[in-house]
XYZ file of C-alpha atoms in Angstrom:
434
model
C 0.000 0.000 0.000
C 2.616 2.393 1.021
C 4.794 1.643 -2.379
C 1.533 2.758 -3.844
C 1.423 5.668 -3.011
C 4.473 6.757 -3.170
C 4.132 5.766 -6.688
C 0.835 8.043 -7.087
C 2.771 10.745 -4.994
C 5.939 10.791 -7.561
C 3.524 10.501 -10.340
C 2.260 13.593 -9.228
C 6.024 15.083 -8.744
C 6.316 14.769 -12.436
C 3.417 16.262 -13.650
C 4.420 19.209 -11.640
C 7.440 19.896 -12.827
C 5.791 19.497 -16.401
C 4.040 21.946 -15.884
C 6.696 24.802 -14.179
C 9.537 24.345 -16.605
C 7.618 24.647 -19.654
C 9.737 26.238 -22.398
C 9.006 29.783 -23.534
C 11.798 30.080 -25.753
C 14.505 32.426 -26.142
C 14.249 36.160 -26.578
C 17.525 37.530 -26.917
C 18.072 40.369 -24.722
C 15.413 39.277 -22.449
C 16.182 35.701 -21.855
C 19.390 35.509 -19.556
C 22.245 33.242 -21.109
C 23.892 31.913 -17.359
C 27.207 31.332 -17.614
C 26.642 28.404 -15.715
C 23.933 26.278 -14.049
C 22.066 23.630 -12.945
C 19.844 21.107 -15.548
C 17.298 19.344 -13.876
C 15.021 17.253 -14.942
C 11.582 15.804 -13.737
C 13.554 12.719 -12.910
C 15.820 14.747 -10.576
C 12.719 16.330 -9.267
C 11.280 12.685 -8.423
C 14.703 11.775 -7.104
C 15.015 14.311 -4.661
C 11.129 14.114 -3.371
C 11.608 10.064 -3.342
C 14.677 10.372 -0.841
C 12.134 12.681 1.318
C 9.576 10.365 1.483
C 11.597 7.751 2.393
C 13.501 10.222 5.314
C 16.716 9.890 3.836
C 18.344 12.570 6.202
C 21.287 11.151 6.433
C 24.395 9.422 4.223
C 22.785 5.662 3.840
C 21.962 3.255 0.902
C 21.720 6.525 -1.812
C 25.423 7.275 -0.900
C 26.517 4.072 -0.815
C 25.151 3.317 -4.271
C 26.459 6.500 -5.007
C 30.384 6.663 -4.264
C 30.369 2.882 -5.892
C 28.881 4.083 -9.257
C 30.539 6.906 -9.812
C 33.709 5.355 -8.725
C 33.367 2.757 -11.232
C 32.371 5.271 -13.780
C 36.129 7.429 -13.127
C 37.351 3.853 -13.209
C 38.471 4.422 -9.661
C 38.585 1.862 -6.561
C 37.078 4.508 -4.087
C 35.303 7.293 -3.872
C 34.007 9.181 -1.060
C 31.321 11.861 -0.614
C 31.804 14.940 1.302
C 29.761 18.303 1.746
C 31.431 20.124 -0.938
C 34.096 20.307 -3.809
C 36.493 22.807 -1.127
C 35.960 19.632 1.371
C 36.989 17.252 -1.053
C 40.262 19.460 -1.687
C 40.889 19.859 2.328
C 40.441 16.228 2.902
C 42.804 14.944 -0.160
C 45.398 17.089 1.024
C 45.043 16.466 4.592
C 44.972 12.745 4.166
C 48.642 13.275 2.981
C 49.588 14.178 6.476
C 48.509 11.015 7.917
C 50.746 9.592 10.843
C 49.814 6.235 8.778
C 51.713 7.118 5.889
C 55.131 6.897 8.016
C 58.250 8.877 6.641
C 56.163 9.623 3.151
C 53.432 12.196 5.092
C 53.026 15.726 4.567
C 54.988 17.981 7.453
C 54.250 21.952 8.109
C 56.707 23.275 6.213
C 56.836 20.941 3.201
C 55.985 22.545 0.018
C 53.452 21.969 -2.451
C 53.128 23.068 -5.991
C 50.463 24.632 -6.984
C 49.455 27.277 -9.797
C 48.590 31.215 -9.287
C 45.927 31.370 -11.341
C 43.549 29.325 -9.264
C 40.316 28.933 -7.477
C 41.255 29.635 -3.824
C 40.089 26.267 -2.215
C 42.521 24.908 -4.638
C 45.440 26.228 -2.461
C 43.606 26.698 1.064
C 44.223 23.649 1.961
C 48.007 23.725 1.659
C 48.423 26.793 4.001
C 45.360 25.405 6.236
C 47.427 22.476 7.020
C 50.633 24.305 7.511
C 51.994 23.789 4.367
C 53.944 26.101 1.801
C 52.395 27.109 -1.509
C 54.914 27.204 -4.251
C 53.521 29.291 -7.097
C 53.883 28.777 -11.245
C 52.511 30.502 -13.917
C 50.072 29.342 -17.226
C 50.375 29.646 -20.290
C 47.197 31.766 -22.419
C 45.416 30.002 -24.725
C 45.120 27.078 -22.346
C 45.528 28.471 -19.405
C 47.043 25.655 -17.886
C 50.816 24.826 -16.400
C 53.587 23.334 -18.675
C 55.926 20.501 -17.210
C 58.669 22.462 -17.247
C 57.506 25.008 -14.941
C 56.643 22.387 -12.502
C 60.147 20.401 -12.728
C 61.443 24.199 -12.641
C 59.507 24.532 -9.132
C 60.699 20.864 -7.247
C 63.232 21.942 -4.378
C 64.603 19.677 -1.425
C 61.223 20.037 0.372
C 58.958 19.725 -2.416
C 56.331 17.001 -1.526
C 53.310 17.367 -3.628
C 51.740 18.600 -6.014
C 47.647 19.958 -6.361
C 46.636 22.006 -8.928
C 43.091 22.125 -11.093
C 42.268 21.114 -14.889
C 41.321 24.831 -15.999
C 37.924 25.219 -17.141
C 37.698 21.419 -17.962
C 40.711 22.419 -20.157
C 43.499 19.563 -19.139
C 46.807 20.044 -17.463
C 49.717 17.974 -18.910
C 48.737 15.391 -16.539
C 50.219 12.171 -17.748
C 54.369 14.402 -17.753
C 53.007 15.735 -14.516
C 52.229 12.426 -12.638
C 55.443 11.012 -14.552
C 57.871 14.080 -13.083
C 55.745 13.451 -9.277
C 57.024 9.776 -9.808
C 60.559 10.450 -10.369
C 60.972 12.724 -7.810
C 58.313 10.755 -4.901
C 55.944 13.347 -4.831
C 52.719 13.369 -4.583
C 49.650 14.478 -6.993
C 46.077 15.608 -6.323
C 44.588 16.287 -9.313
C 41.630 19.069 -8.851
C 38.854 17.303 -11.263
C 35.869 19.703 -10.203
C 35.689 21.890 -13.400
C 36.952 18.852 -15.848
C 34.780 15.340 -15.353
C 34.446 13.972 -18.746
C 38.100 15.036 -19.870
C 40.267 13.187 -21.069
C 44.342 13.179 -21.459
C 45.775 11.315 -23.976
C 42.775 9.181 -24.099
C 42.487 8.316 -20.144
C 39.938 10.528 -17.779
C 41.251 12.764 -15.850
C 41.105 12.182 -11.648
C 42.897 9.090 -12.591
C 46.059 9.869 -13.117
C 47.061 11.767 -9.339
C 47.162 9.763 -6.241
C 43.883 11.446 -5.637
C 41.572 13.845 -7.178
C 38.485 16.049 -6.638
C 35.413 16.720 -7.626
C 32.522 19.074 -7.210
C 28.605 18.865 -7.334
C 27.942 22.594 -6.970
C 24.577 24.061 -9.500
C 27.468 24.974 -11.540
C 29.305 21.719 -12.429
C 28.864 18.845 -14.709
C 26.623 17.208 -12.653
C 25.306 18.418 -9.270
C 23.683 17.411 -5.842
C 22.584 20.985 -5.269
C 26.071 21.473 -3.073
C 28.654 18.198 -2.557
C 32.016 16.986 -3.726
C 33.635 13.812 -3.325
C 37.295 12.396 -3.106
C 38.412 9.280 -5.266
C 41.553 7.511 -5.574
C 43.054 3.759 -6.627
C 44.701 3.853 -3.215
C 43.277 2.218 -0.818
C 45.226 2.930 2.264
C 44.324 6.778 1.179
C 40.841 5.641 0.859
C 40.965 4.636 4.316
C 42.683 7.723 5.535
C 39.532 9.966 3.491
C 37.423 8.378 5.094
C 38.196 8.448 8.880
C 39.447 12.178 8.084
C 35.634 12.583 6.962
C 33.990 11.173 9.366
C 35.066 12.759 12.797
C 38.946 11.085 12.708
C 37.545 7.819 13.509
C 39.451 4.789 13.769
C 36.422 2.522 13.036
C 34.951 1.994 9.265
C 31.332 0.996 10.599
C 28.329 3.131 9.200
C 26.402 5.213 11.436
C 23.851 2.900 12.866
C 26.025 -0.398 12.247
C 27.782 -1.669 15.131
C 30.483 -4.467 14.980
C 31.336 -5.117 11.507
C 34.751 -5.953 12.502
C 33.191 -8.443 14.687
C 35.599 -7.118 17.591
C 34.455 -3.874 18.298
C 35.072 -4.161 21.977
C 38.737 -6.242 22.120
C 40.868 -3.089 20.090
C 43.867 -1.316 22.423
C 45.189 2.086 20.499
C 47.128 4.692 21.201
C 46.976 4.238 25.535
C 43.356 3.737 25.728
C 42.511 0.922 28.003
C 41.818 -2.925 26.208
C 38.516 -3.211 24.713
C 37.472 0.530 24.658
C 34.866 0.747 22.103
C 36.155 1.178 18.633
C 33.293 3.104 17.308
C 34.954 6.133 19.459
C 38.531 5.268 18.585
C 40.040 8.435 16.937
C 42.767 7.820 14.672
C 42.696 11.094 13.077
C 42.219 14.917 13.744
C 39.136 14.957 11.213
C 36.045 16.519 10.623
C 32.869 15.767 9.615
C 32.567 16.170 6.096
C 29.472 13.941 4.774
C 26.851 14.819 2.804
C 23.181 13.292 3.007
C 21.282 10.490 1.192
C 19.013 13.126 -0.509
C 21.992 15.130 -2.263
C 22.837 11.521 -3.455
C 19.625 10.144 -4.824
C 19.976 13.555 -6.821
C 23.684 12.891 -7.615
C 22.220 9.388 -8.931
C 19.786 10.828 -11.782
C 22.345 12.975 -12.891
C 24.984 10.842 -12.972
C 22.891 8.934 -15.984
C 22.821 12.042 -18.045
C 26.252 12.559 -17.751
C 27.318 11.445 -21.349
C 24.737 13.731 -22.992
C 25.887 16.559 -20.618
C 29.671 15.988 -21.717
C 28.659 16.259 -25.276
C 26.438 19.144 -25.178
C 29.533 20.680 -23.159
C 32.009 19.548 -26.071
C 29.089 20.947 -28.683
C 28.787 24.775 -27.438
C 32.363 25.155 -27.090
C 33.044 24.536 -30.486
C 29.910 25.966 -31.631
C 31.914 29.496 -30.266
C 35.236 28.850 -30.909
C 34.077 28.310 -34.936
C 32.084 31.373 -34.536
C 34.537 33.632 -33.119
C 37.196 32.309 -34.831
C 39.556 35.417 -36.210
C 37.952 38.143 -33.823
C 39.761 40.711 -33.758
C 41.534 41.448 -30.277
C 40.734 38.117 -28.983
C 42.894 35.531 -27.623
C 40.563 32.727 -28.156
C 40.971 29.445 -26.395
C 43.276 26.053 -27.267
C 42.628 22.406 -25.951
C 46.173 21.197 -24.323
C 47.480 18.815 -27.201
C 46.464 15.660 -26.410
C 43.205 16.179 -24.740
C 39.541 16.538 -25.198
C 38.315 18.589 -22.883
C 34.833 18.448 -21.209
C 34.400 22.404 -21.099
C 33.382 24.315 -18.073
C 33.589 28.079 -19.652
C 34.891 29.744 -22.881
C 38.274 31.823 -21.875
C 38.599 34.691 -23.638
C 42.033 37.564 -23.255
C 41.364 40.779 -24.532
C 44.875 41.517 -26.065
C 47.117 44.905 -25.532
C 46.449 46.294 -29.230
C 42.913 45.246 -29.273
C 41.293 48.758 -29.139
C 38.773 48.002 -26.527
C 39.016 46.973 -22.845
C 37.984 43.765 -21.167
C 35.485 45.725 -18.668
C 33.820 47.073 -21.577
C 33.468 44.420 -23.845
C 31.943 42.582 -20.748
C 29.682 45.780 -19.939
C 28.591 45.192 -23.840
C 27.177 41.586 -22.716
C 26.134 41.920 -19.000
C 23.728 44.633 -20.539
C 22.310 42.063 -23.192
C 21.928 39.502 -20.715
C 25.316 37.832 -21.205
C 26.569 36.386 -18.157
C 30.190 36.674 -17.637
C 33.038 35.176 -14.964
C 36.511 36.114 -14.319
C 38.930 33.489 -14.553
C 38.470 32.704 -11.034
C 40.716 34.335 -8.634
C 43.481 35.356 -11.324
C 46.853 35.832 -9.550
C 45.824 34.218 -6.057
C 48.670 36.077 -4.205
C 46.939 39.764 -5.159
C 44.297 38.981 -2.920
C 44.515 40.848 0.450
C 43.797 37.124 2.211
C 47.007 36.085 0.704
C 49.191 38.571 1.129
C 50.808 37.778 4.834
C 51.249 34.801 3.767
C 54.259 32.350 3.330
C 54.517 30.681 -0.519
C 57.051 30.461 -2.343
C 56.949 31.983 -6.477
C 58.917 30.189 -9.545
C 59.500 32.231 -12.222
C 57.186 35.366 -12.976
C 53.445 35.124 -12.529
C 53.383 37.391 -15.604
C 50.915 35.713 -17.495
C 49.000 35.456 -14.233
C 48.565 38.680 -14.310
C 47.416 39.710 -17.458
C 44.723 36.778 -16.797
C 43.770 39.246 -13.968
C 43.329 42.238 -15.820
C 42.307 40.910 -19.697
C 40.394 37.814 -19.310
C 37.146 36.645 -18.462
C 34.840 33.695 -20.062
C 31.119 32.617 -21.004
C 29.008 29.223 -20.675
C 28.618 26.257 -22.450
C 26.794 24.671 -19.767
C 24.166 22.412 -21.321
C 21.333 24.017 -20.499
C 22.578 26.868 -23.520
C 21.033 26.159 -26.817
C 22.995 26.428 -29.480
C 20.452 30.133 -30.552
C 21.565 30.864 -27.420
C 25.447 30.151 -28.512
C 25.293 31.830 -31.831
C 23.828 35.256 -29.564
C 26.803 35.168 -26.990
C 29.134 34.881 -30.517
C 27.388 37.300 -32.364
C 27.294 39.856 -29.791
C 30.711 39.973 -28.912
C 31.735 39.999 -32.862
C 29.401 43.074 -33.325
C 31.025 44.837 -30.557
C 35.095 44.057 -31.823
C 33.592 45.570 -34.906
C 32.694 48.746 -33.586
C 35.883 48.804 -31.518
């Protein structure tokens, strides 16, 4: 009886969202044109309300099911859910500090390499665990590091490496994992603007010792807010997961007792024999988790994923063909030997262009263009970085001039390709009148 209505009740889920997201087409001008978003569908809709009914209020079966899907679809051994993208970052990097990783774990003081032209919970977590930030540049065009700079960066305390797939655009990641290899380092890849890529034919998240991801309205798919750590490591596995979940030495789910079948005959650290392992702390963690209803959404959008990637790949080059030999504009390149799943469209208003970047992005804010700066630009000219310690390779110039001259538009898929050919158009009639 109860299944029964449930069924009647999602039923009725659908035909509501039927009738709220009815299309009333595009009016340019009018219409806004996001630079990203959120697409949701009545299935999502139904997901979400289904996890209600059944009170899922907290991580359960939905997760579960979750981390072991999308694990398998990163090709991946684990993954683990966490609150947000940022948490994902903080927990990969402060699983490297583990006490359980012996004479290999991250020390304050240790450096880690890491890019200036970044989103700031890329590097956060390096200074929040008492770590050094040592700064490269990018290149334009792809707005990602070359090789070189990072073999240029590697010093006697360099122990790691994080940095972020730009944009969905790829990082040399295969010569980057090779050069972390050689010299024992090791590699977090950021993978929350990029699932979908891929690097010489493999996905990218699998080639770092782990790598992040991000469910934020804005990425490829999304629980609304949540991230999630994977790796092919299991003793890192292990180390995410107590980290996430309070520092706890026990693996049990909340609710399970004794899966270990010896819950009461552990003796850690100087506790007395047979304390109760389900409040052994192995760990300084947090807790990190997300809920059963952010997964059941994270489910129904993980099946749409393909289409998403291609409708991604689609706008992207919808643009780049249409802007192609703009005058003024340094237009985006893939990394050779990638395919990226796009997040934005990176433009760099050059020197001799005859217009400015603020006013070419006026131009579209007022026609209902939405716009984005390349994230933070150079990191270290924000006033939260400037007392502190890092360490810079090189000059940040390009860094820079990604801070004054360069900003990008969407290709999420909820932009038709009308809505493509606007964003193009409008930007070519303005270089004209430049």
């Amino acid at each position: 009886m109860a299944d029964q209505v449930k069924a009647r009740l999602l039923d009725e889920v659908r035909t509501y969202h039927r009738d709220q997201e009815q299309d009333t087409g595009f009016v340019p001008g009018v219409t806004p044109v996001l630079s990203s978003g959120a697409v949701l569908d009545e299935d999502d809709r139904a997901a979400l309300v289904g996890a209600a009914l059944d009170l899922r209020i907290a991580a359960g079966t939905h997760t579960r099911k979750f981390e072991s899907t999308f694990a398998r679809t990163l090709r991946m051994r684990k993954a683990h859910l966490t609150n947000s993208g940022s948490s994902a970052n903080l927990l990969a990097l402060s699983a490297l500090t583990s006490p359980q990783l012996g004479d290999r774990r991250l020390r304050p003081g240790d450096e880690v390499i890491t890019v200036a032209t970044s989103f700031p919970t890329t590097v956060n977590p390096i200074l929040q665990n008492g770590l050094v930030p040592v700064f490269v540049d990018v290149e334009l065009g792809t707005y990602n590091v070359a090789a070189e700079q990072i073999a240029a960066a590697i010093g006697p305390r360099t122990r790691a490496v994080m940095i972020a797939h730009t944009l969905g655009n790829p990082f040399p990641v295969a010569e980057v994992a090779a050069l972390a290899e050689e010299h024992d380092l090791f590699l977090i890849e950021d993978n929350c603007d990029a699932v979908g890529s891929t690097y010489q034919g493999r996905l990218t998240g699998t080639f770092g010792d782990l790598s992040t991801v991000s469910f934020y309205p804005a990425h490829h798919i999304t629980m609304g807010e949540g991230g999630c750590v994977l790796t092919g490591n299991l003793a890192l596995a292990r180390i995410v997961e107590s980290m996430r979940d309070w520092g706890r030495d026990c693996w049990c789910e909340p609710g399970e007792d004794d899966r270990c079948m010896k819950r009461f005959q552990y003796q850690l650290g100087t506790l007395p024999a047979g304390y109760d392992h389900k409040y052994i702390f192995s760990h300084v963690g947090y807790n990190l988790k997300t809920t059963d209803l952010q997964a059941a959404l994270g489910l129904s959008q993980l099946k749409k994923l393909p289409e998403f990637t291609e409708a991604r790949k689609r706008n992207w080059r919808r643009m780049r063909e249409r802007l192609d030999g703009a005058p003024g504009l340094l237009l985006p390149e893939a990394t050779p030997g990638s395919d990226p799943s796009w997040f934005g469209f990176p433009m760099t208003v050059l020197p001799d262009a005859g217009y400015t970047r603020g006013a070419l992005v006026d131009f579209l804010e007022a026609r209902k263009i939405g716009t984005r700066r390349l994230f933070a630009g150079n990191l270290i000219r924000h006033p939260a970085y400037q007392d502190r310690r890092y360490r810079v390779v090189g000059t940040l110039a390009n860094s820079d001039v990604i801070t004054e001259h360069t900003f990008w538009t969407g290709v999420y898929p909820g932009l038709t390709i009308e809505m493509i050919d606007y964003v193009a158009d409008s930007i070519r009639e303005f270089v004209a009148k430049s």
